[in-house]
Short mmCIF file of C-alpha atoms in Angstrom, two decimals:
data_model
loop_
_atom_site.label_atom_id
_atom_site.label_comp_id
_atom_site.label_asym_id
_atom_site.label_seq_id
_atom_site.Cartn_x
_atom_site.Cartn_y
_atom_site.Cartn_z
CA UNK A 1 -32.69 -109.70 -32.82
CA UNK A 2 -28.98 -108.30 -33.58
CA UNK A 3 -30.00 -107.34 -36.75
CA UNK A 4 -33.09 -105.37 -36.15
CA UNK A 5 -31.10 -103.81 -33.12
CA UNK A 6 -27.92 -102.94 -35.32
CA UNK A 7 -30.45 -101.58 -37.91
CA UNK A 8 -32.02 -99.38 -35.26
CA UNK A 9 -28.35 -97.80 -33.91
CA UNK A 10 -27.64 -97.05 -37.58
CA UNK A 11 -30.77 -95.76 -37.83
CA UNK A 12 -30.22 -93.32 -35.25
CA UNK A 13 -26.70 -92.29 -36.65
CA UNK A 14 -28.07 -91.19 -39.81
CA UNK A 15 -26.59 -94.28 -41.54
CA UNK A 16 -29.69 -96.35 -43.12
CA UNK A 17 -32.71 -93.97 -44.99
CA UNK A 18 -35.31 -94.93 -42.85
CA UNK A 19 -36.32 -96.02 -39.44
CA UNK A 20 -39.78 -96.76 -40.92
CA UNK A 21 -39.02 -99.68 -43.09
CA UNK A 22 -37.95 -101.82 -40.26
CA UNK A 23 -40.61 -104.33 -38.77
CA UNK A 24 -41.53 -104.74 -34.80
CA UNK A 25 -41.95 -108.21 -35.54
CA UNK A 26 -42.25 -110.70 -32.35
CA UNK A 27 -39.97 -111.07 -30.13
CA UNK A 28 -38.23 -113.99 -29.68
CA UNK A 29 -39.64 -116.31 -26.92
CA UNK A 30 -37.48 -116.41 -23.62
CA UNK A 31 -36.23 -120.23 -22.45
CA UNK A 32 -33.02 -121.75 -21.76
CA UNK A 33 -31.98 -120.65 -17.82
CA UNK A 34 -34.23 -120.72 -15.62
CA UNK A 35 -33.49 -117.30 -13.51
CA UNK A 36 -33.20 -114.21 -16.18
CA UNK A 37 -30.27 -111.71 -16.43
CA UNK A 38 -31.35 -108.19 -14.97
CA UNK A 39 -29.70 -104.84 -16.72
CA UNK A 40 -31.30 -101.50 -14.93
CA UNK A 41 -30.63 -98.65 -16.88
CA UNK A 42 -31.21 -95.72 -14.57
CA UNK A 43 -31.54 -91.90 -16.64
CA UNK A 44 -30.52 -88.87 -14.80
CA UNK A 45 -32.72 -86.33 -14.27
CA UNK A 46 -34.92 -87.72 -17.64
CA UNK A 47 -38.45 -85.97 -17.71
CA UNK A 48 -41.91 -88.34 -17.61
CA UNK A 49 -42.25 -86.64 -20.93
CA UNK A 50 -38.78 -86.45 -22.40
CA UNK A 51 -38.99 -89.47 -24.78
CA UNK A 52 -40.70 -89.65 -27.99
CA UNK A 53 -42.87 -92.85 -26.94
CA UNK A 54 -44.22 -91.05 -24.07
CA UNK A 55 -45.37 -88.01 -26.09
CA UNK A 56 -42.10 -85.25 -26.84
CA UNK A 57 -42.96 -83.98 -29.93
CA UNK A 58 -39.68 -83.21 -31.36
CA UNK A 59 -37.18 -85.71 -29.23
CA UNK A 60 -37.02 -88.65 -31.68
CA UNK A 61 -35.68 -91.77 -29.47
CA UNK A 62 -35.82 -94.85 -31.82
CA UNK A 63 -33.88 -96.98 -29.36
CA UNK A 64 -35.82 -96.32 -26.68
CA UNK A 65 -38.99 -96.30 -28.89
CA UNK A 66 -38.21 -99.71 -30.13
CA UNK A 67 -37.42 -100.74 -26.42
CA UNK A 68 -40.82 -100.41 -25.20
CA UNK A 69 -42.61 -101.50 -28.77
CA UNK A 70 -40.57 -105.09 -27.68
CA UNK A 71 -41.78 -104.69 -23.92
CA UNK A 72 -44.11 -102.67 -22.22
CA UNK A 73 -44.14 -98.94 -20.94
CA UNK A 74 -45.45 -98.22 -17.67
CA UNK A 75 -47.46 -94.33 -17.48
CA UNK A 76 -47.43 -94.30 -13.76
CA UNK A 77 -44.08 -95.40 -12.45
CA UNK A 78 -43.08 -93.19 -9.37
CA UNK A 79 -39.58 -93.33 -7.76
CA UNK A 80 -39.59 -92.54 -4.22
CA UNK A 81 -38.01 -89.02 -3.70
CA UNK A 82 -37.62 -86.00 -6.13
CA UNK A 83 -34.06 -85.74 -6.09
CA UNK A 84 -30.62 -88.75 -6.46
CA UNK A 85 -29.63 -90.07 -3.75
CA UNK A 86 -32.91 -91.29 -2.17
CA UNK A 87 -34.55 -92.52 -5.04
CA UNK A 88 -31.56 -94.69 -5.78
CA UNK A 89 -31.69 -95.79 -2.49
CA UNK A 90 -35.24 -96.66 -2.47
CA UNK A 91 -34.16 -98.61 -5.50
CA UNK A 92 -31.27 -100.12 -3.70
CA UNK A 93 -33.02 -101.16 -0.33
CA UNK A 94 -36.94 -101.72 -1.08
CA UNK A 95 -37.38 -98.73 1.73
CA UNK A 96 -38.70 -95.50 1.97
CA UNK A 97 -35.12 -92.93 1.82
CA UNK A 98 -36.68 -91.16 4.74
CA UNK A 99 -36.37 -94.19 7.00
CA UNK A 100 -33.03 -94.06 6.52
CA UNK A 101 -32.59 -90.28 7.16
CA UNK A 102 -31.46 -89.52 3.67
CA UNK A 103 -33.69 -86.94 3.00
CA UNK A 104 -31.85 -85.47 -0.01
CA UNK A 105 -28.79 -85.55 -2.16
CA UNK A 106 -25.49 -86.78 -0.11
CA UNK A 107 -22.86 -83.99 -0.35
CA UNK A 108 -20.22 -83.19 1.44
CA UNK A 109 -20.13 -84.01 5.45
CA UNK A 110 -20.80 -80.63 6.58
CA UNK A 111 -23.59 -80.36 4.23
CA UNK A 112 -24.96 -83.96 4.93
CA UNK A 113 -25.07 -82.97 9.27
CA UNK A 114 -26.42 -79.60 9.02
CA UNK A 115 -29.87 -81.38 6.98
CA UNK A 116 -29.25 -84.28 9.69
CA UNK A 117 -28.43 -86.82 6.92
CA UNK A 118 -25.61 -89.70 7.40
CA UNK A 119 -22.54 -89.22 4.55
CA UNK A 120 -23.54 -92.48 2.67
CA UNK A 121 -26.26 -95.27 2.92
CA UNK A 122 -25.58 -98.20 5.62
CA UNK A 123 -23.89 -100.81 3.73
CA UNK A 124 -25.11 -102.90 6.43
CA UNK A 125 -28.62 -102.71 4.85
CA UNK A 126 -30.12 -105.36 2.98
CA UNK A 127 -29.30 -104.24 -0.89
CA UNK A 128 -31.09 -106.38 -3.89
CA UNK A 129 -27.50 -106.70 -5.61
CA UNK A 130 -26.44 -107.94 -1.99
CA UNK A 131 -28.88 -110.39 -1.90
CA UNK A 132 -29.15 -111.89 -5.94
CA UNK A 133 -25.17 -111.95 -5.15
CA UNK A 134 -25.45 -114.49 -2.49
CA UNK A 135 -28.00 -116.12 -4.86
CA UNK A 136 -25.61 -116.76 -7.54
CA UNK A 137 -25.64 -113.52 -9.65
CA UNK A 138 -22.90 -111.67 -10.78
CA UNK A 139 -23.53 -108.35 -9.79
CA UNK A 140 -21.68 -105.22 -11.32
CA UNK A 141 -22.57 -101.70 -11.19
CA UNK A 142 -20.94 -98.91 -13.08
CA UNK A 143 -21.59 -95.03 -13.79
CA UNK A 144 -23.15 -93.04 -11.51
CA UNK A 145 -23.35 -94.07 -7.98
CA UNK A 146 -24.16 -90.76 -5.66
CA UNK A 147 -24.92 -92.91 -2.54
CA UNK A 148 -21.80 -91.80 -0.39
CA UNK A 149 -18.66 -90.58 -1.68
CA UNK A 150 -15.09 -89.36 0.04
CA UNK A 151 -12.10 -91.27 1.22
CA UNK A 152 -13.81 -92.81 3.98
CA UNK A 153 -17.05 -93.78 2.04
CA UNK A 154 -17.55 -97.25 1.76
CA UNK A 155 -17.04 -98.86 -1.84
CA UNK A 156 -19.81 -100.38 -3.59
CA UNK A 157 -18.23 -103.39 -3.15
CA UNK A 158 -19.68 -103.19 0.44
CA UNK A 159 -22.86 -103.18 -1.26
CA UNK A 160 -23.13 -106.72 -2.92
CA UNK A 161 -21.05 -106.11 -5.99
CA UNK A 162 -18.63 -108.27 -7.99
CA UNK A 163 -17.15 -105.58 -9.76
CA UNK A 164 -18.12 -101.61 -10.00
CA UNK A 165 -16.59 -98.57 -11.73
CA UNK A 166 -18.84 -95.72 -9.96
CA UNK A 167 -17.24 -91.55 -11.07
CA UNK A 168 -17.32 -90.58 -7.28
CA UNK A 169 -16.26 -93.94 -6.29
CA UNK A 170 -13.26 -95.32 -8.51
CA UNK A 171 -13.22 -93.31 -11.92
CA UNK A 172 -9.74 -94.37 -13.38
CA UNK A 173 -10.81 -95.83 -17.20
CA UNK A 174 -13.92 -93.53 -17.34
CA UNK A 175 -11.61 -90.56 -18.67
CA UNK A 176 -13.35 -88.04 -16.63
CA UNK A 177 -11.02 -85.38 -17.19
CA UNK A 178 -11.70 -85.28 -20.85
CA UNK A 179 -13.58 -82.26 -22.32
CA UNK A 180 -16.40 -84.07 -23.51
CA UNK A 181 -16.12 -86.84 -20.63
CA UNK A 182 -20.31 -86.18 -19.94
CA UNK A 183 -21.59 -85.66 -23.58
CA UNK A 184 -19.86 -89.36 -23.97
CA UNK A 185 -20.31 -90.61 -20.84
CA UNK A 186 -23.19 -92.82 -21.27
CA UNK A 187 -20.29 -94.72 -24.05
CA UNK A 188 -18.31 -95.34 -21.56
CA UNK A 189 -20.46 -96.83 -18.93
CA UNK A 190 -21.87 -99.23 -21.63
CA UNK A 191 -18.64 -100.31 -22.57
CA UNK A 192 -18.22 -101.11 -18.84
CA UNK A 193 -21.46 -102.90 -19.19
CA UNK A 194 -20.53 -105.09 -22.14
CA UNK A 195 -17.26 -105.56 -21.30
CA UNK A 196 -18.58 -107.38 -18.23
CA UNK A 197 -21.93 -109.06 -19.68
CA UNK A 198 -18.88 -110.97 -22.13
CA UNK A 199 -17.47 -112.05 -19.05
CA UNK A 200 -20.66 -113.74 -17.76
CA UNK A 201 -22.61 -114.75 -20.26
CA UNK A 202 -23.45 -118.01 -19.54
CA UNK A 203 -25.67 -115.92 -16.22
CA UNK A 204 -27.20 -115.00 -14.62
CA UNK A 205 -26.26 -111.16 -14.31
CA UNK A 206 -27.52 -108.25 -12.11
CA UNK A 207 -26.28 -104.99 -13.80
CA UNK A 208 -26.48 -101.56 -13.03
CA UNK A 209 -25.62 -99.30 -15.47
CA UNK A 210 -26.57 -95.49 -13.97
CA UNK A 211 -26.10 -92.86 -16.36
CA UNK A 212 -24.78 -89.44 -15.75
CA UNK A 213 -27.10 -87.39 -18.38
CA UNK A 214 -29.21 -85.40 -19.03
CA UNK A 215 -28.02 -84.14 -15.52
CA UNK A 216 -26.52 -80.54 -15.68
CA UNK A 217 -24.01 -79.21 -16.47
CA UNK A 218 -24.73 -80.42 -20.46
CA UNK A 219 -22.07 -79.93 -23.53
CA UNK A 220 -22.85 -82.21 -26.67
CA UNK A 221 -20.08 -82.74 -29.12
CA UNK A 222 -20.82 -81.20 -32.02
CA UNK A 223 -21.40 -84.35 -33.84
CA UNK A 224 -24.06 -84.95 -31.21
CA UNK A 225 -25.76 -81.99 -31.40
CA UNK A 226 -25.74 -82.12 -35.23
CA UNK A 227 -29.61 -83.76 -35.62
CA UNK A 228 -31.28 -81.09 -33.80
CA UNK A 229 -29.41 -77.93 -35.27
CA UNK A 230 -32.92 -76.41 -36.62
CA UNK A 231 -33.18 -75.65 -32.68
CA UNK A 232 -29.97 -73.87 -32.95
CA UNK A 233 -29.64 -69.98 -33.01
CA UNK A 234 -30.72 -68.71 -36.35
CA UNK A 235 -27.78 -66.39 -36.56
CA UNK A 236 -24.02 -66.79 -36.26
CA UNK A 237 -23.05 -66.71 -32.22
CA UNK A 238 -21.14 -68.62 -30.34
CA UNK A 239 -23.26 -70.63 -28.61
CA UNK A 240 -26.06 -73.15 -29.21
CA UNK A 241 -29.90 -73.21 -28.52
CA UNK A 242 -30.95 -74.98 -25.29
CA UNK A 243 -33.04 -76.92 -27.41
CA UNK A 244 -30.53 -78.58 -28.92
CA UNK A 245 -28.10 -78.97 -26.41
CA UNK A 246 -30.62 -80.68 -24.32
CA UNK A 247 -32.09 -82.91 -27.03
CA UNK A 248 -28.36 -83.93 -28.29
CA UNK A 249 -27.98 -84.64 -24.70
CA UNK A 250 -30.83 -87.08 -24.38
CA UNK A 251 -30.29 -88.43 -28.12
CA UNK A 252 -26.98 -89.80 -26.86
CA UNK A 253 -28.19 -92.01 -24.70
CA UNK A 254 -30.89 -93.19 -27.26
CA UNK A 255 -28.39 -93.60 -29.59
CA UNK A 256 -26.08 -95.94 -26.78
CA UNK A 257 -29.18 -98.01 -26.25
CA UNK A 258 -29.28 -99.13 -29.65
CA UNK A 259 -25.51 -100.09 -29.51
CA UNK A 260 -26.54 -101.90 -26.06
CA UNK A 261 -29.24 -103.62 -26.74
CA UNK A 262 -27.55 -104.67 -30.07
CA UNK A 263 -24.66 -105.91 -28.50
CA UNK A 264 -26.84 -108.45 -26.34
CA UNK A 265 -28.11 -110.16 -29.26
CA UNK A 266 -24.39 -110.65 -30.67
CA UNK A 267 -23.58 -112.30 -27.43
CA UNK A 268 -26.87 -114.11 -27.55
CA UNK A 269 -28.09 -113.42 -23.93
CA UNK A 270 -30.92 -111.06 -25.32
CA UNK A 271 -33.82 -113.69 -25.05
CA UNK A 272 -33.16 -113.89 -21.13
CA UNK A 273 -32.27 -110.19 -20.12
CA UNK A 274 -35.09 -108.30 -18.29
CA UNK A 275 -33.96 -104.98 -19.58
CA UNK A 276 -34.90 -102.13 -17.43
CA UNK A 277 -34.72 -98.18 -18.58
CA UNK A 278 -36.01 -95.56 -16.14
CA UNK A 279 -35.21 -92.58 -14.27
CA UNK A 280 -33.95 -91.29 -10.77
CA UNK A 281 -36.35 -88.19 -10.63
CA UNK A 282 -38.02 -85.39 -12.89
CA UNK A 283 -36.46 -83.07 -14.56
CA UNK A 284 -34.40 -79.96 -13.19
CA UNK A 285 -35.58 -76.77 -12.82
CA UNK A 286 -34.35 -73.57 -14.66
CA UNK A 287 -34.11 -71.91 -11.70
CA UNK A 288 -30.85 -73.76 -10.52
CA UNK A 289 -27.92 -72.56 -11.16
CA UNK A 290 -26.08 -74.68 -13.66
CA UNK A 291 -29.20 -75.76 -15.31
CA UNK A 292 -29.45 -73.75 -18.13
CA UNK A 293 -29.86 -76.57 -21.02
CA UNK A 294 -31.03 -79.46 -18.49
CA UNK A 295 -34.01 -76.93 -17.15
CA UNK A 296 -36.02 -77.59 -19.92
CA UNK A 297 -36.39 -81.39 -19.82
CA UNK A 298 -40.17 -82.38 -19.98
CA UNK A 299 -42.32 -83.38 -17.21
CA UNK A 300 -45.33 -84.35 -20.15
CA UNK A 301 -48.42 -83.17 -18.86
CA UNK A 302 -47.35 -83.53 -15.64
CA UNK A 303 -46.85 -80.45 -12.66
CA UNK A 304 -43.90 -80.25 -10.86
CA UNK A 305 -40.27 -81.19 -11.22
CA UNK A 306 -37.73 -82.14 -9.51
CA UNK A 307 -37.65 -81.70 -5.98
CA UNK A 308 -41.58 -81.62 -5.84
CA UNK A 309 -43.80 -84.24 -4.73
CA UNK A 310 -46.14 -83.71 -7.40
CA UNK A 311 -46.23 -86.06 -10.23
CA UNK A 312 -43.84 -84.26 -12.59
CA UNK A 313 -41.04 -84.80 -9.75
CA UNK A 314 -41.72 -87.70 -8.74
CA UNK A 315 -43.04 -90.01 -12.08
CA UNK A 316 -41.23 -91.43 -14.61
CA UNK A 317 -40.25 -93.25 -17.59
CA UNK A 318 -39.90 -96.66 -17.28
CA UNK A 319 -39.76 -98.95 -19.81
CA UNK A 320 -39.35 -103.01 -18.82
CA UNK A 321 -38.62 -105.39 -21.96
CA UNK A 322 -38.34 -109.33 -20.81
CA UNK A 323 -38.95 -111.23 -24.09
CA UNK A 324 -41.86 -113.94 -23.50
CA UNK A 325 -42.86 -112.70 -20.63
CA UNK A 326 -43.70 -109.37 -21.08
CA UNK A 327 -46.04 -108.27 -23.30
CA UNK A 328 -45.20 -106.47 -26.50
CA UNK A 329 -46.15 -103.04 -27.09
CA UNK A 330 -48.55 -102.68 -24.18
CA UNK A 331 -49.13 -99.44 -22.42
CA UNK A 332 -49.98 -99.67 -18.88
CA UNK A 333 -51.67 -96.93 -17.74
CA UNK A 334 -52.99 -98.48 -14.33
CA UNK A 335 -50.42 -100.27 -12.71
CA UNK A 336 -49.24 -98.05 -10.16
CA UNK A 337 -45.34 -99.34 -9.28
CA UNK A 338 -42.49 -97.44 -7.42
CA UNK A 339 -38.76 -97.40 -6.78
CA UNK A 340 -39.08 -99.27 -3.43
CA UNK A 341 -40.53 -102.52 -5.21
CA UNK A 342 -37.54 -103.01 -6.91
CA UNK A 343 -35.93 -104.97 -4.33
CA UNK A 344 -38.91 -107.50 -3.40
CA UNK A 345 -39.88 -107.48 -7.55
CA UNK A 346 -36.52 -108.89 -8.76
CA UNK A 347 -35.93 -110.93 -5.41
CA UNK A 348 -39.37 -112.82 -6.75
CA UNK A 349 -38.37 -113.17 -10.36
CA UNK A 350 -34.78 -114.61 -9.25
CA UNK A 351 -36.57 -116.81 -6.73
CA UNK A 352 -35.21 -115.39 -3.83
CA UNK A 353 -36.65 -115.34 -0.36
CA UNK A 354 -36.29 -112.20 1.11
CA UNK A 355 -34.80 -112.94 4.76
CA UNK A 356 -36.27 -112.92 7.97
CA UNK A 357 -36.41 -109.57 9.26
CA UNK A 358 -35.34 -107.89 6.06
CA UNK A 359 -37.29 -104.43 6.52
CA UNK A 360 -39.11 -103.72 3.19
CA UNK A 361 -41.51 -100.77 2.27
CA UNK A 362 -42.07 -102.22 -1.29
CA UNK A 363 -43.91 -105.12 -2.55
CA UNK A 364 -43.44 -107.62 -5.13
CA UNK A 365 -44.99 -106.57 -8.40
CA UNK A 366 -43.24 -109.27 -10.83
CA UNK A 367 -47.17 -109.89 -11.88
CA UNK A 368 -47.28 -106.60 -13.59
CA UNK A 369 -43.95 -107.33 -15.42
CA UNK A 370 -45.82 -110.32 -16.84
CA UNK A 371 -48.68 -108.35 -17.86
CA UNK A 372 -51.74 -109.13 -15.53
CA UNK A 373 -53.41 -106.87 -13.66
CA UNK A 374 -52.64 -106.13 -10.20
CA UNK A 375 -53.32 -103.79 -7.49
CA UNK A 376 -50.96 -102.47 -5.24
CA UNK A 377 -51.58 -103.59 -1.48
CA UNK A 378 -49.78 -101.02 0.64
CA UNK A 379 -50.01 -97.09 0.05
CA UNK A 380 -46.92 -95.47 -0.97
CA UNK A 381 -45.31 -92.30 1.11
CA UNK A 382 -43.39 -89.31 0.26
CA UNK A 383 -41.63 -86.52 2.31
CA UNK A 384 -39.52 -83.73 1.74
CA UNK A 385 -37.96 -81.42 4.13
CA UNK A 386 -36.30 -78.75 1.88
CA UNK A 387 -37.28 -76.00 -0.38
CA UNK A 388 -38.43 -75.82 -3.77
CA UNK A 389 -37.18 -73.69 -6.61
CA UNK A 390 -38.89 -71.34 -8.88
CA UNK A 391 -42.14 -71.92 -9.65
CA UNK A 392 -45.12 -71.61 -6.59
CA UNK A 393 -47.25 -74.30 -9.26
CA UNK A 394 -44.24 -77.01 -8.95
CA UNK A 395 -43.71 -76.08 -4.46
CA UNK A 396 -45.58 -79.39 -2.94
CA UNK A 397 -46.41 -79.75 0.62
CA UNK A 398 -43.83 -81.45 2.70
CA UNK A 399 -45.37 -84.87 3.14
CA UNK A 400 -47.85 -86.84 0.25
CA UNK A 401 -49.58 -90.55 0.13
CA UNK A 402 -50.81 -92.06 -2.76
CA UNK A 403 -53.48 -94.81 -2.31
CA UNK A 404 -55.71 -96.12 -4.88
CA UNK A 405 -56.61 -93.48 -7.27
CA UNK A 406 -56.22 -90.57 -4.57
CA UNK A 407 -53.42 -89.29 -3.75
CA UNK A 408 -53.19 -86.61 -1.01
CA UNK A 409 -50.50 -83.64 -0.21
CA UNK A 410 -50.30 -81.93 3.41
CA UNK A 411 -48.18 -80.60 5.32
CA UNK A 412 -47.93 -81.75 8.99
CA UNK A 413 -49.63 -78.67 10.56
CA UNK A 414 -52.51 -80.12 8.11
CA UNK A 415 -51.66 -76.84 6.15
CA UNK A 416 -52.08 -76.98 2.37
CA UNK A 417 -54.43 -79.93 2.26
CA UNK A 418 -54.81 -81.13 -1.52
CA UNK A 419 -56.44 -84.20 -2.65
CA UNK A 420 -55.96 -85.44 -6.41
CA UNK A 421 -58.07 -88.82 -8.03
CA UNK A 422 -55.07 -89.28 -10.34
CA UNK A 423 -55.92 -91.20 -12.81
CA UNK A 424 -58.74 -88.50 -13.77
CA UNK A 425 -56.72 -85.88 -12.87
CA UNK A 426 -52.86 -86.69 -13.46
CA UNK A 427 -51.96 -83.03 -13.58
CA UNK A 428 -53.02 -82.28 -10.38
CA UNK A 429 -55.13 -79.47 -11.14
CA UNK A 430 -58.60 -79.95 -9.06
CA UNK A 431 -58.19 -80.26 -5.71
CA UNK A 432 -61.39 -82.17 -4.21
CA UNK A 433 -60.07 -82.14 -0.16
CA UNK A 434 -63.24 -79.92 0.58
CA UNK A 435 -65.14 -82.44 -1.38
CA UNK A 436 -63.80 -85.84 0.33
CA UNK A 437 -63.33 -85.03 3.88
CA UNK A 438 -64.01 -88.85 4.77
CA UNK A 439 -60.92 -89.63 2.62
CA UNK A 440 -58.47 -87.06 3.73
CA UNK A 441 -58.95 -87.72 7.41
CA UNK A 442 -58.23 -91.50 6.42
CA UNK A 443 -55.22 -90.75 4.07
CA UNK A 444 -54.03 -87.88 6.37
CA UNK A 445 -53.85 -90.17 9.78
CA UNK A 446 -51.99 -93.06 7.74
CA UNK A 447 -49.01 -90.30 6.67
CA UNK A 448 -48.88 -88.56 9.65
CA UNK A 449 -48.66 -92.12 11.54
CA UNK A 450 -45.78 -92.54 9.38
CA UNK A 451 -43.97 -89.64 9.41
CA UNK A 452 -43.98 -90.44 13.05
CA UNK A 453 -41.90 -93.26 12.86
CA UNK A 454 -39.16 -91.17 10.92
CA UNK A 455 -35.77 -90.31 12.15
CA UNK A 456 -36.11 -87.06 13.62
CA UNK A 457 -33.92 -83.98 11.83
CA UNK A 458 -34.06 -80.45 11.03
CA UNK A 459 -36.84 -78.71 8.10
CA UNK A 460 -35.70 -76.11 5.67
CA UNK A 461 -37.53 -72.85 7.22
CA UNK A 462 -39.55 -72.54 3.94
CA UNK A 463 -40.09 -76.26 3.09
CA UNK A 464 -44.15 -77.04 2.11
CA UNK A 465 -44.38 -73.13 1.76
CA UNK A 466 -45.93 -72.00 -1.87
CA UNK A 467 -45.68 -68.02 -1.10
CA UNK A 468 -44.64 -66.02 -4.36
CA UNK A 469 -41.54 -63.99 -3.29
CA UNK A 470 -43.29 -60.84 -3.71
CA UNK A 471 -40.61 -57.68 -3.68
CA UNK A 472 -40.73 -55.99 -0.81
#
């Protein structure tokens, strides 16, 4: 396993001819301890369609290629918001962001009370590192954290943690003053990572390792950006192509995996490490302000971005590899899984009973880690309360449910009804609400009854509104 993974990251450096010579023989068959290590690798921003094993046509990820030929690749993965800080707390807390009032990204006070949002998630709530902690695990998170951050934000400590090194929470070590402290950012947090995976080897580990990229603002070393400089201007100025600045950005983390996931064979823990890559959201929009190079990341065939609650905002990569257990090289394109299973997913595969009275939106979905087919019991909501930028074909309605193969988008004056049979239709282009009227009342009382049972707060004046800004 070290070998083919040590081939791989000198693959990706340009070091060894060819990536094709290298065989995807078998993994090796997981044994020894009985409860598996966890490492969730959360992308920033990353695009449905931003890797090359999910279709980009001139990305090349090996890493992350070879990731998912060893494990399996999930097509419809869906976090549960379209922007940070409530998808990772979906992640976080098995629940729904919205129950918890954090609607979007947590910035400063001011900010947070005028969109009626608290300043950081509850620490009192029941978190999945909180709970494999008490289980035994050694729990660690490091990189991003974006769940509350000022002097009087609670630490992640607070949050079930053994040891954490979050930028906006304790930096010092993470050299974030540095020039090029993002382009190498994703370095850093995986030597954070290995640094304490040596430390507890012998397991079982829960690690978080959140990257920063390829969230804006974007500016590759010049090393990095060397492998894509066809995308480059094609005359001397001093600046680069967005192209490449974006795909160096995303090629760095590829190229970190591969030092990762070779790393875990040297300290021989590979075998029983459920190895997790995903991301928070879709990709950013042009239209925002310091998004110049990030705006272009790649929803795949997908409409929307983030912010929206159509697919492109709100699906993702996510690529699970958990050797004898999952199966190799599979594509599952039916297995419908979100953010807020995390929680109850991991709590089954550690053996841990959730407590009594431990609110959870989620459900355990550890059988479609293993590979066997299984259908999701409870419908999964969405809402957002704020505007969208640019585009009118990526502005969603405020509130969406998926169930089954539909999945529905309203707003709650029943405005801007739009029903989607997703699996037929995954770019949400044929809206069949005039032809299903039986299923939209259904799927329309069971989000309204839900939205219902929301905290109560304010709505951006133009949120669920698709009106071109024609000049007046």
């Amino acid at each position: 396993m070290r070998g083919r993974w040590l081939t791989i990251c000198l693959a990706a450096a340009g070091l060894v001819p060819a990536f094709a010579s290298l065989g995807l023989g078998a993994a090796a068959s997981g044994g020894g301890q009985a409860r598996p290590n966890v490492l969730f690798i959360l992308a920033d921003d990353l695009g449905w369609g931003d890797l090359s094993c999910y279709g980009h046509r001139e990305l090349r990820t090996p890493n992350l290629d070879r990731l998912a030929a060893e494990g399996t690749r999930l097509t419809q993965f869906h976090v549960c918001s379209g922007v940070c800080s409530p998808s990772r707390t979906a992640f976080m807390t098995g629940r729904y962001p919205a129950r918890l009032a954090i609607h979007g990204h947590l910035a400063r006070p001011d900010q947070n009370a005028a969109r009626g949002m608290p300043n950081w998630l509850d620490p009192a709530a029941g978190t999945l590192p909180k709970l494999l902690k008490q289980a035994g695990y050694a729990t660690a998170h490091f990189g991003k954290w974006h769940l509350g951050h000022g002097a009087d934000a609670p630490s992640p400590d607070q949050y079930g943690f053994n040891a954490f090194r979050a930028v906006n929470a304790n930096p010092e070590g993470f050299k974030a003053g540095e020039p090029y402290f993002r382009a190498n950012s994703t370095q850093y947090i995986f030597d954070e990572t290995i640094k304490f995976i040596e430390q507890h080897r012998e397991g079982p580990f829960y690690v978080q390792a959140w990257l920063l990229l390829p969230h804006a603002t974007l500016n590759p070393t010049e090393e990095q950006m060397e492998p894509y400089a066809r995308f480059g201007p094609t005359v001397k100025v001093p600046y680069k192509g967005t192209k490449q600045i974006y795909y160096a950005s995303v090629g760095a983390i590829d190229r970190e995996i591969g030092r990762l996931m070779a790393k875990l064979g040297e300290l021989g823990v590979a075998d029983n490490t459920i190895v997790v890559f995903s991301s928070d959201n879709g990709p950013e929009d042009i239209a925002i302000g310091n998004a110049t190079h990030s705006g272009i990341g790649s929803p795949g065939p997908l409409r929307g971005r983030k912010r929206s609650l159509y697919e492109g905002g709100v699906r993702v990569p996510f690529i699970v590899r958990w050797p004898g257990t999952t199966p190799q090289g599979k594509v599952d394109n039916t297995s419908v899984v979100a953010g807020c299973d995390f929680l109850p997913t991991f709590c089954a595969i550690a053996g841990v009973k959730l407590p009594e009275g431990l609110l959870v939106d989620g459900e355990d979905r550890s059988a479609v880690l293993r590979g066997e087919a299984s259908a999701r019991t409870k419908p999964l909501m969405w809402e957002w309360r704020f505007s969208i930028a640019n585009h009118v074909w990526n502005k969603s309605p405020i509130l969406s449910i998926r169930e089954g193969d539909y999945k529905l988008l309203m707003n709650p004056d029943r405005s801007r009804v739009e029903l989607y049979d997703i699996p037929r239709d995954p770019s949400e282009y044929n809206n069949l609400a005039d032809k299903h009227p039986d299923v939209v009342e259904r799927m329309a009382a069971q989000v309204l009854a839900w939205q219902k049972t929301l905290p109560p707060g304010p709505m951006d004046r133009d949120a669920g509104s698709n009106v071109y800004p024609w000049p007046k």
